[in-house]
Amino acid sequence: MLQTKRAYTEKEINGLHLRIYASHQYLYSDAVKILFNHLSTSKNRNIGLATGATFEPFYAELVSQCKAMGKERLEVNTFNLDEYLGLSRDDPNTYATYMQRHLFSKIAVEGSFIPNSNAAYPEIEASFYENLIRSKGGIGLQYLGIGTNGHIGFNEPGTATDTITHTVELSESTISSNSIYFKTARMPHKAITMGIGTILSADKIVLIATGKSKSAAIMGSVMQDPSPDVPASALRMHGNATILIDAPAASSLRL
Ligand code: PGA
C-alpha cells in the first residue's frame, strides 16, 4: 500500500525501501540527512561514495548542510566505488579529480580512498583496495548511482553477485553514456570497481537515480526477477537498501 509522507511517496517492494520524490531539493536533502543520521547512530564511519552527474547535487547539498552547521570537516573515511584506468591521477576526467572538485576542496575528511587510475598493476591495485576496505572495518553506509544498463559501480550486466573489487572492460552502453564527459580525451575502456559482493557487505546502502533515462534500469532492479543482467537487482538480497528516485525515474514502475 502506498503511504504519502511529506515530500515523498514510499513503498517497500521486493525487499527494497523505495522513496519517490516530487522535488530534487528534498531528495538530495534527505540523502544527506541519511548520512548524518548514520554518523549519529553507527560507529562505522566508513562511507562508500559514488560519482557521476547524479551525485553532483548530492555533494553540493552535503557541503551546504556542513556549512550551515559550521562544520569544515567530517570525521569519516571515504571510499569511492570505482575509478577509470589509464589516466594520470590528476587528469580532469578521473573520479579522484571529481571528488576533489565537488567535495574535498570544500570539506575536509579524515581519510579519502579511491583506486589508483594510474596503477602499473591494476589487478594488484584492485585486490589492495578490497583489502584496504576490509582492514578499515568495512563500509558502514554505501551510496550508489545506477547506469542506464543497471550497473552499480562499474559492475556491468553479467557480473556475479559475489565479486570483490576487480578490473573491468566497460560496456558499450557505459562508454556511450559517459563519453560525453570526455571533451578532449578518449574515454578509457577499463576501470577498477568495488564488486557487487563488496557493495553488499556494506551495513546500509542508498541508491539515487533521477531522470527518465534511468526508469528502465529502476524497473528492472526493483520489479523484474533478480538477474545478473541487471546488476542493481542484487540489492534485493541486502536487506537494508533504500532507493531514492524522482518521478521520471519511477515512471516505468507499476505501483
Ligand atoms: P550518472 O552515472 O549519475 O552520470 O548517470 C550513474 C552511474 O553510471 O552509476
PDB file of C-alpha atoms and ligand atoms in Angstrom:
ATOM      1  CA  MET A   1       0.000   0.000   0.000  1.00  0.00           C
ATOM      2  CA  LEU A   2       1.290   3.474  -0.870  1.00  0.00           C
ATOM      3  CA  GLN A   3       1.863   5.870   2.008  1.00  0.00           C
ATOM      4  CA  THR A   4       2.297   9.569   1.398  1.00  0.00           C
ATOM      5  CA  LYS A   5       4.605  11.272   3.857  1.00  0.00           C
ATOM      6  CA  ARG A   6       5.961  14.781   3.434  1.00  0.00           C
ATOM      7  CA  ALA A   7       7.992  15.196   0.306  1.00  0.00           C
ATOM      8  CA  TYR A   8       7.942  11.635  -0.940  1.00  0.00           C
ATOM      9  CA  THR A   9       5.826   8.587  -1.531  1.00  0.00           C
ATOM     10  CA  GLU A  10       7.266   5.415  -0.054  1.00  0.00           C
ATOM     11  CA  LYS A  11       6.862   1.744  -0.633  1.00  0.00           C
ATOM     12  CA  GLU A  12       8.522  -1.488   0.482  1.00  0.00           C
ATOM     13  CA  ILE A  13       8.903  -3.667  -2.563  1.00  0.00           C
ATOM     14  CA  ASN A  14      10.816  -6.904  -3.110  1.00  0.00           C
ATOM     15  CA  GLY A  15      12.985  -6.245  -0.054  1.00  0.00           C
ATOM     16  CA  LEU A  16      13.822  -2.670  -1.096  1.00  0.00           C
ATOM     17  CA  HIS A  17      12.737   0.530   0.590  1.00  0.00           C
ATOM     18  CA  LEU A  18      11.685   2.911  -2.175  1.00  0.00           C
ATOM     19  CA  ARG A  19      11.082   6.673  -1.864  1.00  0.00           C
ATOM     20  CA  ILE A  20       9.773   8.643  -4.827  1.00  0.00           C
ATOM     21  CA  TYR A  21      10.263  12.418  -4.633  1.00  0.00           C
ATOM     22  CA  ALA A  22       8.470  15.189  -6.462  1.00  0.00           C
ATOM     23  CA  SER A  23      11.391  17.558  -5.902  1.00  0.00           C
ATOM     24  CA  HIS A  24      15.143  17.108  -6.243  1.00  0.00           C
ATOM     25  CA  GLN A  25      15.686  19.538  -3.414  1.00  0.00           C
ATOM     26  CA  TYR A  26      14.009  17.210  -0.897  1.00  0.00           C
ATOM     27  CA  LEU A  27      15.539  14.119  -2.449  1.00  0.00           C
ATOM     28  CA  TYR A  28      19.102  15.399  -2.034  1.00  0.00           C
ATOM     29  CA  SER A  29      18.494  16.990   1.311  1.00  0.00           C
ATOM     30  CA  ASP A  30      17.167  13.639   2.629  1.00  0.00           C
ATOM     31  CA  ALA A  31      20.070  11.767   1.005  1.00  0.00           C
ATOM     32  CA  VAL A  32      22.466  13.927   3.043  1.00  0.00           C
ATOM     33  CA  LYS A  33      20.360  13.597   6.215  1.00  0.00           C
ATOM     34  CA  ILE A  34      20.729   9.818   5.913  1.00  0.00           C
ATOM     35  CA  LEU A  35      24.499  10.333   6.172  1.00  0.00           C
ATOM     36  CA  PHE A  36      24.211  12.472   9.314  1.00  0.00           C
ATOM     37  CA  ASN A  37      21.731  10.013  10.870  1.00  0.00           C
ATOM     38  CA  HIS A  38      24.137   7.205  10.120  1.00  0.00           C
ATOM     39  CA  LEU A  39      27.010   9.081  11.761  1.00  0.00           C
ATOM     40  CA  SER A  40      24.940   9.721  14.864  1.00  0.00           C
ATOM     41  CA  THR A  41      23.845   6.098  15.239  1.00  0.00           C
ATOM     42  CA  SER A  42      26.681   3.926  13.929  1.00  0.00           C
ATOM     43  CA  LYS A  43      30.287   3.508  14.996  1.00  0.00           C
ATOM     44  CA  ASN A  44      31.263   2.625  11.419  1.00  0.00           C
ATOM     45  CA  ARG A  45      32.317   5.933   9.849  1.00  0.00           C
ATOM     46  CA  ASN A  46      33.489   4.424   6.565  1.00  0.00           C
ATOM     47  CA  ILE A  47      31.335   5.890   3.813  1.00  0.00           C
ATOM     48  CA  GLY A  48      31.253   4.482   0.279  1.00  0.00           C
ATOM     49  CA  LEU A  49      30.832   7.262  -2.274  1.00  0.00           C
ATOM     50  CA  ALA A  50      29.630   7.434  -5.871  1.00  0.00           C
ATOM     51  CA  THR A  51      30.279   9.928  -8.657  1.00  0.00           C
ATOM     52  CA  GLY A  52      28.578  10.862 -11.947  1.00  0.00           C
ATOM     53  CA  ALA A  53      26.059  13.579 -12.749  1.00  0.00           C
ATOM     54  CA  THR A  54      23.589  12.189 -10.178  1.00  0.00           C
ATOM     55  CA  PHE A  55      25.980  12.885  -7.317  1.00  0.00           C
ATOM     56  CA  GLU A  56      26.961  16.467  -8.160  1.00  0.00           C
ATOM     57  CA  PRO A  57      23.860  17.870  -6.389  1.00  0.00           C
ATOM     58  CA  PHE A  58      24.456  15.440  -3.515  1.00  0.00           C
ATOM     59  CA  TYR A  59      27.907  16.899  -2.812  1.00  0.00           C
ATOM     60  CA  ALA A  60      26.609  20.459  -3.231  1.00  0.00           C
ATOM     61  CA  GLU A  61      23.928  19.700  -0.641  1.00  0.00           C
ATOM     62  CA  LEU A  62      26.390  17.957   1.680  1.00  0.00           C
ATOM     63  CA  VAL A  63      28.721  20.967   1.554  1.00  0.00           C
ATOM     64  CA  SER A  64      25.817  23.333   2.142  1.00  0.00           C
ATOM     65  CA  GLN A  65      24.484  21.341   5.141  1.00  0.00           C
ATOM     66  CA  CYS A  66      28.011  21.168   6.602  1.00  0.00           C
ATOM     67  CA  LYS A  67      28.460  24.929   6.220  1.00  0.00           C
ATOM     68  CA  ALA A  68      25.047  25.563   7.780  1.00  0.00           C
ATOM     69  CA  MET A  69      26.192  23.515  10.807  1.00  0.00           C
ATOM     70  CA  GLY A  70      29.545  25.325  10.914  1.00  0.00           C
ATOM     71  CA  LYS A  71      31.384  22.104  10.024  1.00  0.00           C
ATOM     72  CA  GLU A  72      34.507  22.334   7.913  1.00  0.00           C
ATOM     73  CA  ARG A  73      35.498  18.745   8.485  1.00  0.00           C
ATOM     74  CA  LEU A  74      33.735  15.398   8.563  1.00  0.00           C
ATOM     75  CA  GLU A  75      35.123  12.618  10.731  1.00  0.00           C
ATOM     76  CA  VAL A  76      34.684   9.967   8.069  1.00  0.00           C
ATOM     77  CA  ASN A  77      36.819   7.787   5.859  1.00  0.00           C
ATOM     78  CA  THR A  78      35.514   7.856   2.308  1.00  0.00           C
ATOM     79  CA  PHE A  79      35.943   5.023  -0.193  1.00  0.00           C
ATOM     80  CA  ASN A  80      34.978   5.664  -3.787  1.00  0.00           C
ATOM     81  CA  LEU A  81      33.208   2.915  -5.652  1.00  0.00           C
ATOM     82  CA  ASP A  82      35.233   2.990  -8.820  1.00  0.00           C
ATOM     83  CA  GLU A  83      37.812   4.737 -10.967  1.00  0.00           C
ATOM     84  CA  TYR A  84      38.867   4.746 -14.606  1.00  0.00           C
ATOM     85  CA  LEU A  85      42.147   3.083 -15.534  1.00  0.00           C
ATOM     86  CA  GLY A  86      44.826   4.529 -17.775  1.00  0.00           C
ATOM     87  CA  LEU A  87      44.628   8.177 -16.673  1.00  0.00           C
ATOM     88  CA  SER A  88      47.075  10.081 -14.503  1.00  0.00           C
ATOM     89  CA  ARG A  89      45.555  10.731 -11.075  1.00  0.00           C
ATOM     90  CA  ASP A  90      45.246  14.466 -11.681  1.00  0.00           C
ATOM     91  CA  ASP A  91      43.638  14.050 -15.110  1.00  0.00           C
ATOM     92  CA  PRO A  92      40.461  16.205 -15.153  1.00  0.00           C
ATOM     93  CA  ASN A  93      38.417  13.109 -16.039  1.00  0.00           C
ATOM     94  CA  THR A  94      39.369  10.898 -13.076  1.00  0.00           C
ATOM     95  CA  TYR A  95      36.947  10.387 -10.233  1.00  0.00           C
ATOM     96  CA  ALA A  96      39.785  11.478  -7.919  1.00  0.00           C
ATOM     97  CA  THR A  97      39.613  14.898  -9.600  1.00  0.00           C
ATOM     98  CA  TYR A  98      35.797  14.856  -9.499  1.00  0.00           C
ATOM     99  CA  MET A  99      35.872  14.235  -5.735  1.00  0.00           C
ATOM    100  CA  GLN A 100      38.418  16.981  -5.220  1.00  0.00           C
ATOM    101  CA  ARG A 101      36.283  19.405  -7.216  1.00  0.00           C
ATOM    102  CA  HIS A 102      32.922  18.584  -5.647  1.00  0.00           C
ATOM    103  CA  LEU A 103      33.799  17.704  -2.057  1.00  0.00           C
ATOM    104  CA  PHE A 104      37.349  17.561  -0.769  1.00  0.00           C
ATOM    105  CA  SER A 105      38.296  21.098  -1.834  1.00  0.00           C
ATOM    106  CA  LYS A 106      35.353  22.323   0.261  1.00  0.00           C
ATOM    107  CA  ILE A 107      35.058  19.983   3.246  1.00  0.00           C
ATOM    108  CA  ALA A 108      37.946  18.099   4.861  1.00  0.00           C
ATOM    109  CA  VAL A 109      37.572  14.426   5.741  1.00  0.00           C
ATOM    110  CA  GLU A 110      39.665  12.181   7.939  1.00  0.00           C
ATOM    111  CA  GLY A 111      40.713   9.870   5.112  1.00  0.00           C
ATOM    112  CA  SER A 112      39.756   9.529   1.460  1.00  0.00           C
ATOM    113  CA  PHE A 113      40.473   6.479  -0.657  1.00  0.00           C
ATOM    114  CA  ILE A 114      39.993   5.967  -4.389  1.00  0.00           C
ATOM    115  CA  PRO A 115      41.561   3.246  -6.568  1.00  0.00           C
ATOM    116  CA  ASN A 116      44.667   4.476  -8.397  1.00  0.00           C
ATOM    117  CA  SER A 117      43.753   5.302 -12.010  1.00  0.00           C
ATOM    118  CA  ASN A 118      47.393   5.043 -12.972  1.00  0.00           C
ATOM    119  CA  ALA A 119      48.232   1.738 -11.271  1.00  0.00           C
ATOM    120  CA  ALA A 120      51.045  -0.146 -13.013  1.00  0.00           C
ATOM    121  CA  TYR A 121      49.405  -3.449 -11.991  1.00  0.00           C
ATOM    122  CA  PRO A 122      45.638  -2.875 -11.941  1.00  0.00           C
ATOM    123  CA  GLU A 123      44.728  -6.360 -10.638  1.00  0.00           C
ATOM    124  CA  ILE A 124      47.073  -5.867  -7.672  1.00  0.00           C
ATOM    125  CA  GLU A 125      45.593  -2.406  -7.103  1.00  0.00           C
ATOM    126  CA  ALA A 126      42.083  -3.940  -7.094  1.00  0.00           C
ATOM    127  CA  SER A 127      42.982  -6.542  -4.505  1.00  0.00           C
ATOM    128  CA  PHE A 128      44.853  -3.908  -2.446  1.00  0.00           C
ATOM    129  CA  TYR A 129      41.698  -1.728  -2.447  1.00  0.00           C
ATOM    130  CA  GLU A 130      39.442  -4.593  -1.360  1.00  0.00           C
ATOM    131  CA  ASN A 131      41.842  -5.449   1.477  1.00  0.00           C
ATOM    132  CA  LEU A 132      42.068  -1.797   2.470  1.00  0.00           C
ATOM    133  CA  ILE A 133      38.268  -1.593   2.856  1.00  0.00           C
ATOM    134  CA  ARG A 134      38.266  -4.765   4.961  1.00  0.00           C
ATOM    135  CA  SER A 135      41.232  -3.709   7.084  1.00  0.00           C
ATOM    136  CA  LYS A 136      39.467  -0.431   7.926  1.00  0.00           C
ATOM    137  CA  GLY A 137      36.389  -2.356   9.126  1.00  0.00           C
ATOM    138  CA  GLY A 138      34.184  -2.461   6.000  1.00  0.00           C
ATOM    139  CA  ILE A 139      31.731   0.132   4.700  1.00  0.00           C
ATOM    140  CA  GLY A 140      29.063   1.459   7.077  1.00  0.00           C
ATOM    141  CA  LEU A 141      26.985   3.400   4.550  1.00  0.00           C
ATOM    142  CA  GLN A 142      27.354   2.960   0.794  1.00  0.00           C
ATOM    143  CA  TYR A 143      25.936   5.448  -1.735  1.00  0.00           C
ATOM    144  CA  LEU A 144      25.267   4.268  -5.290  1.00  0.00           C
ATOM    145  CA  GLY A 145      24.128   5.651  -8.608  1.00  0.00           C
ATOM    146  CA  ILE A 146      22.832   3.387 -11.349  1.00  0.00           C
ATOM    147  CA  GLY A 147      23.721   3.158 -15.031  1.00  0.00           C
ATOM    148  CA  THR A 148      21.080   3.118 -17.758  1.00  0.00           C
ATOM    149  CA  ASN A 149      22.039  -0.563 -18.145  1.00  0.00           C
ATOM    150  CA  GLY A 150      21.503  -1.251 -14.430  1.00  0.00           C
ATOM    151  CA  HIS A 151      25.181  -1.203 -13.450  1.00  0.00           C
ATOM    152  CA  ILE A 152      26.249  -0.259  -9.916  1.00  0.00           C
ATOM    153  CA  GLY A 153      29.795   0.996  -9.620  1.00  0.00           C
ATOM    154  CA  PHE A 154      31.212  -0.340 -12.882  1.00  0.00           C
ATOM    155  CA  ASN A 155      29.671  -3.769 -12.349  1.00  0.00           C
ATOM    156  CA  GLU A 156      28.298  -4.236 -15.826  1.00  0.00           C
ATOM    157  CA  PRO A 157      25.457  -6.613 -16.778  1.00  0.00           C
ATOM    158  CA  GLY A 158      26.564 -10.226 -16.309  1.00  0.00           C
ATOM    159  CA  THR A 159      28.710  -9.534 -13.193  1.00  0.00           C
ATOM    160  CA  ALA A 160      28.330 -12.216 -10.499  1.00  0.00           C
ATOM    161  CA  THR A 161      26.859 -11.112  -7.187  1.00  0.00           C
ATOM    162  CA  ASP A 162      29.816 -12.341  -5.138  1.00  0.00           C
ATOM    163  CA  THR A 163      32.518 -10.323  -6.931  1.00  0.00           C
ATOM    164  CA  ILE A 164      35.021  -8.299  -4.915  1.00  0.00           C
ATOM    165  CA  THR A 165      36.966  -5.260  -6.174  1.00  0.00           C
ATOM    166  CA  HIS A 166      38.157  -6.059  -9.692  1.00  0.00           C
ATOM    167  CA  THR A 167      39.161  -4.595 -13.030  1.00  0.00           C
ATOM    168  CA  VAL A 168      36.544  -4.360 -15.800  1.00  0.00           C
ATOM    169  CA  GLU A 169      36.148  -3.720 -19.507  1.00  0.00           C
ATOM    170  CA  LEU A 170      33.402  -1.110 -19.752  1.00  0.00           C
ATOM    171  CA  SER A 171      30.304  -1.987 -21.781  1.00  0.00           C
ATOM    172  CA  GLU A 172      29.310  -0.135 -24.960  1.00  0.00           C
ATOM    173  CA  SER A 173      26.331   1.303 -23.089  1.00  0.00           C
ATOM    174  CA  THR A 174      28.527   2.782 -20.340  1.00  0.00           C
ATOM    175  CA  ILE A 175      31.035   4.130 -22.857  1.00  0.00           C
ATOM    176  CA  SER A 176      28.270   5.823 -24.785  1.00  0.00           C
ATOM    177  CA  SER A 177      26.631   7.269 -21.618  1.00  0.00           C
ATOM    178  CA  ASN A 178      29.884   8.547 -20.087  1.00  0.00           C
ATOM    179  CA  SER A 179      31.898   9.623 -23.116  1.00  0.00           C
ATOM    180  CA  ILE A 180      30.006  12.949 -23.203  1.00  0.00           C
ATOM    181  CA  TYR A 181      32.071  13.961 -20.150  1.00  0.00           C
ATOM    182  CA  PHE A 182      35.338  13.429 -22.023  1.00  0.00           C
ATOM    183  CA  LYS A 183      35.522  16.604 -24.027  1.00  0.00           C
ATOM    184  CA  THR A 184      39.019  16.298 -25.402  1.00  0.00           C
ATOM    185  CA  ALA A 185      40.471  12.959 -24.322  1.00  0.00           C
ATOM    186  CA  ARG A 186      39.331   9.493 -25.401  1.00  0.00           C
ATOM    187  CA  MET A 187      37.364   7.822 -22.620  1.00  0.00           C
ATOM    188  CA  PRO A 188      39.179   4.830 -21.080  1.00  0.00           C
ATOM    189  CA  HIS A 189      37.549   1.469 -21.735  1.00  0.00           C
ATOM    190  CA  LYS A 190      38.849  -0.067 -18.492  1.00  0.00           C
ATOM    191  CA  ALA A 191      38.161   0.664 -14.849  1.00  0.00           C
ATOM    192  CA  ILE A 192      38.503  -0.658 -11.302  1.00  0.00           C
ATOM    193  CA  THR A 193      35.322  -1.135  -9.319  1.00  0.00           C
ATOM    194  CA  MET A 194      34.215  -2.467  -5.967  1.00  0.00           C
ATOM    195  CA  GLY A 195      32.457  -5.752  -6.738  1.00  0.00           C
ATOM    196  CA  ILE A 196      28.795  -6.459  -6.114  1.00  0.00           C
ATOM    197  CA  GLY A 197      29.891  -8.588  -3.160  1.00  0.00           C
ATOM    198  CA  THR A 198      31.895  -5.641  -1.773  1.00  0.00           C
ATOM    199  CA  ILE A 199      28.834  -3.400  -2.121  1.00  0.00           C
ATOM    200  CA  LEU A 200      26.524  -5.945  -0.480  1.00  0.00           C
ATOM    201  CA  SER A 201      28.916  -6.147   2.502  1.00  0.00           C
ATOM    202  CA  ALA A 202      28.054  -2.544   3.484  1.00  0.00           C
ATOM    203  CA  ASP A 203      25.809  -2.190   6.552  1.00  0.00           C
ATOM    204  CA  LYS A 204      23.448   0.151   4.722  1.00  0.00           C
ATOM    205  CA  ILE A 205      23.016   1.092   1.041  1.00  0.00           C
ATOM    206  CA  VAL A 206      21.407   4.184  -0.532  1.00  0.00           C
ATOM    207  CA  LEU A 207      20.924   4.279  -4.302  1.00  0.00           C
ATOM    208  CA  ILE A 208      19.949   7.540  -6.011  1.00  0.00           C
ATOM    209  CA  ALA A 209      18.518   7.766  -9.530  1.00  0.00           C
ATOM    210  CA  THR A 210      16.967  10.721 -11.325  1.00  0.00           C
ATOM    211  CA  GLY A 211      15.546  11.202 -14.799  1.00  0.00           C
ATOM    212  CA  LYS A 212      13.617   9.191 -17.342  1.00  0.00           C
ATOM    213  CA  SER A 213      16.807   7.641 -18.745  1.00  0.00           C
ATOM    214  CA  LYS A 214      17.062   5.588 -15.521  1.00  0.00           C
ATOM    215  CA  SER A 215      13.447   4.369 -15.486  1.00  0.00           C
ATOM    216  CA  ALA A 216      14.063   1.045 -17.264  1.00  0.00           C
ATOM    217  CA  ALA A 217      17.057   0.259 -15.019  1.00  0.00           C
ATOM    218  CA  ILE A 218      14.997   1.091 -11.921  1.00  0.00           C
ATOM    219  CA  MET A 219      12.109  -1.032 -13.166  1.00  0.00           C
ATOM    220  CA  GLY A 220      14.464  -3.986 -13.847  1.00  0.00           C
ATOM    221  CA  SER A 221      16.164  -3.618 -10.457  1.00  0.00           C
ATOM    222  CA  VAL A 222      13.026  -3.298  -8.390  1.00  0.00           C
ATOM    223  CA  MET A 223      10.350  -5.318 -10.132  1.00  0.00           C
ATOM    224  CA  GLN A 224      11.717  -7.920 -12.528  1.00  0.00           C
ATOM    225  CA  ASP A 225      13.186 -11.222 -11.351  1.00  0.00           C
ATOM    226  CA  PRO A 226      16.673 -10.546  -9.890  1.00  0.00           C
ATOM    227  CA  SER A 227      19.271 -11.286 -12.535  1.00  0.00           C
ATOM    228  CA  PRO A 228      22.963 -10.546 -13.212  1.00  0.00           C
ATOM    229  CA  ASP A 229      21.640  -8.885 -16.402  1.00  0.00           C
ATOM    230  CA  VAL A 230      20.529  -6.020 -14.127  1.00  0.00           C
ATOM    231  CA  PRO A 231      23.319  -5.751 -11.531  1.00  0.00           C
ATOM    232  CA  ALA A 232      21.352  -3.418  -9.215  1.00  0.00           C
ATOM    233  CA  SER A 233      18.715  -6.136  -8.734  1.00  0.00           C
ATOM    234  CA  ALA A 234      21.274  -7.779  -6.385  1.00  0.00           C
ATOM    235  CA  LEU A 235      20.382  -5.061  -3.839  1.00  0.00           C
ATOM    236  CA  ARG A 236      17.203  -7.011  -3.074  1.00  0.00           C
ATOM    237  CA  MET A 237      19.368  -9.568  -1.263  1.00  0.00           C
ATOM    238  CA  HIS A 238      20.845  -6.956   1.026  1.00  0.00           C
ATOM    239  CA  GLY A 239      18.052  -6.261   3.500  1.00  0.00           C
ATOM    240  CA  ASN A 240      18.932  -2.621   4.266  1.00  0.00           C
ATOM    241  CA  ALA A 241      18.876  -0.869   0.892  1.00  0.00           C
ATOM    242  CA  THR A 242      16.966   2.352   0.230  1.00  0.00           C
ATOM    243  CA  ILE A 243      16.320   3.740  -3.247  1.00  0.00           C
ATOM    244  CA  LEU A 244      15.701   7.484  -3.625  1.00  0.00           C
ATOM    245  CA  ILE A 245      14.289   8.414  -7.033  1.00  0.00           C
ATOM    246  CA  ASP A 246      12.406  11.202  -8.732  1.00  0.00           C
ATOM    247  CA  ALA A 247       9.099  10.760 -10.584  1.00  0.00           C
ATOM    248  CA  PRO A 248      10.670  10.376 -14.061  1.00  0.00           C
ATOM    249  CA  ALA A 249      12.983   7.595 -12.813  1.00  0.00           C
ATOM    250  CA  ALA A 250       9.924   5.920 -11.240  1.00  0.00           C
ATOM    251  CA  SER A 251       7.807   6.287 -14.365  1.00  0.00           C
ATOM    252  CA  SER A 252       8.134   2.651 -15.517  1.00  0.00           C
ATOM    253  CA  LEU A 253       7.207   1.187 -12.109  1.00  0.00           C
ATOM    254  CA  ARG A 254       3.719  -0.214 -11.839  1.00  0.00           C
ATOM    255  CA  LEU A 255       2.872   0.812  -8.273  1.00  0.00           C
TER     256      LEU A 255
HETATM  257  P1  PGA B   1      25.298   9.258 -13.795  1.00  0.00           P
HETATM  258  O1  PGA B   1      26.050   7.858 -13.616  1.00  0.00           O
HETATM  259  O2  PGA B   1      25.000   9.746 -12.428  1.00  0.00           O
HETATM  260  O3  PGA B   1      26.293  10.130 -14.514  1.00  0.00           O
HETATM  261  O4  PGA B   1      24.067   8.986 -14.594  1.00  0.00           O
HETATM  262  C1  PGA B   1      25.499   6.898 -12.779  1.00  0.00           C
HETATM  263  C2  PGA B   1      26.235   5.593 -12.925  1.00  0.00           C
HETATM  264  O5  PGA B   1      26.685   5.275 -14.039  1.00  0.00           O
HETATM  265  O6  PGA B   1      26.355   4.872 -11.928  1.00  0.00           O
END
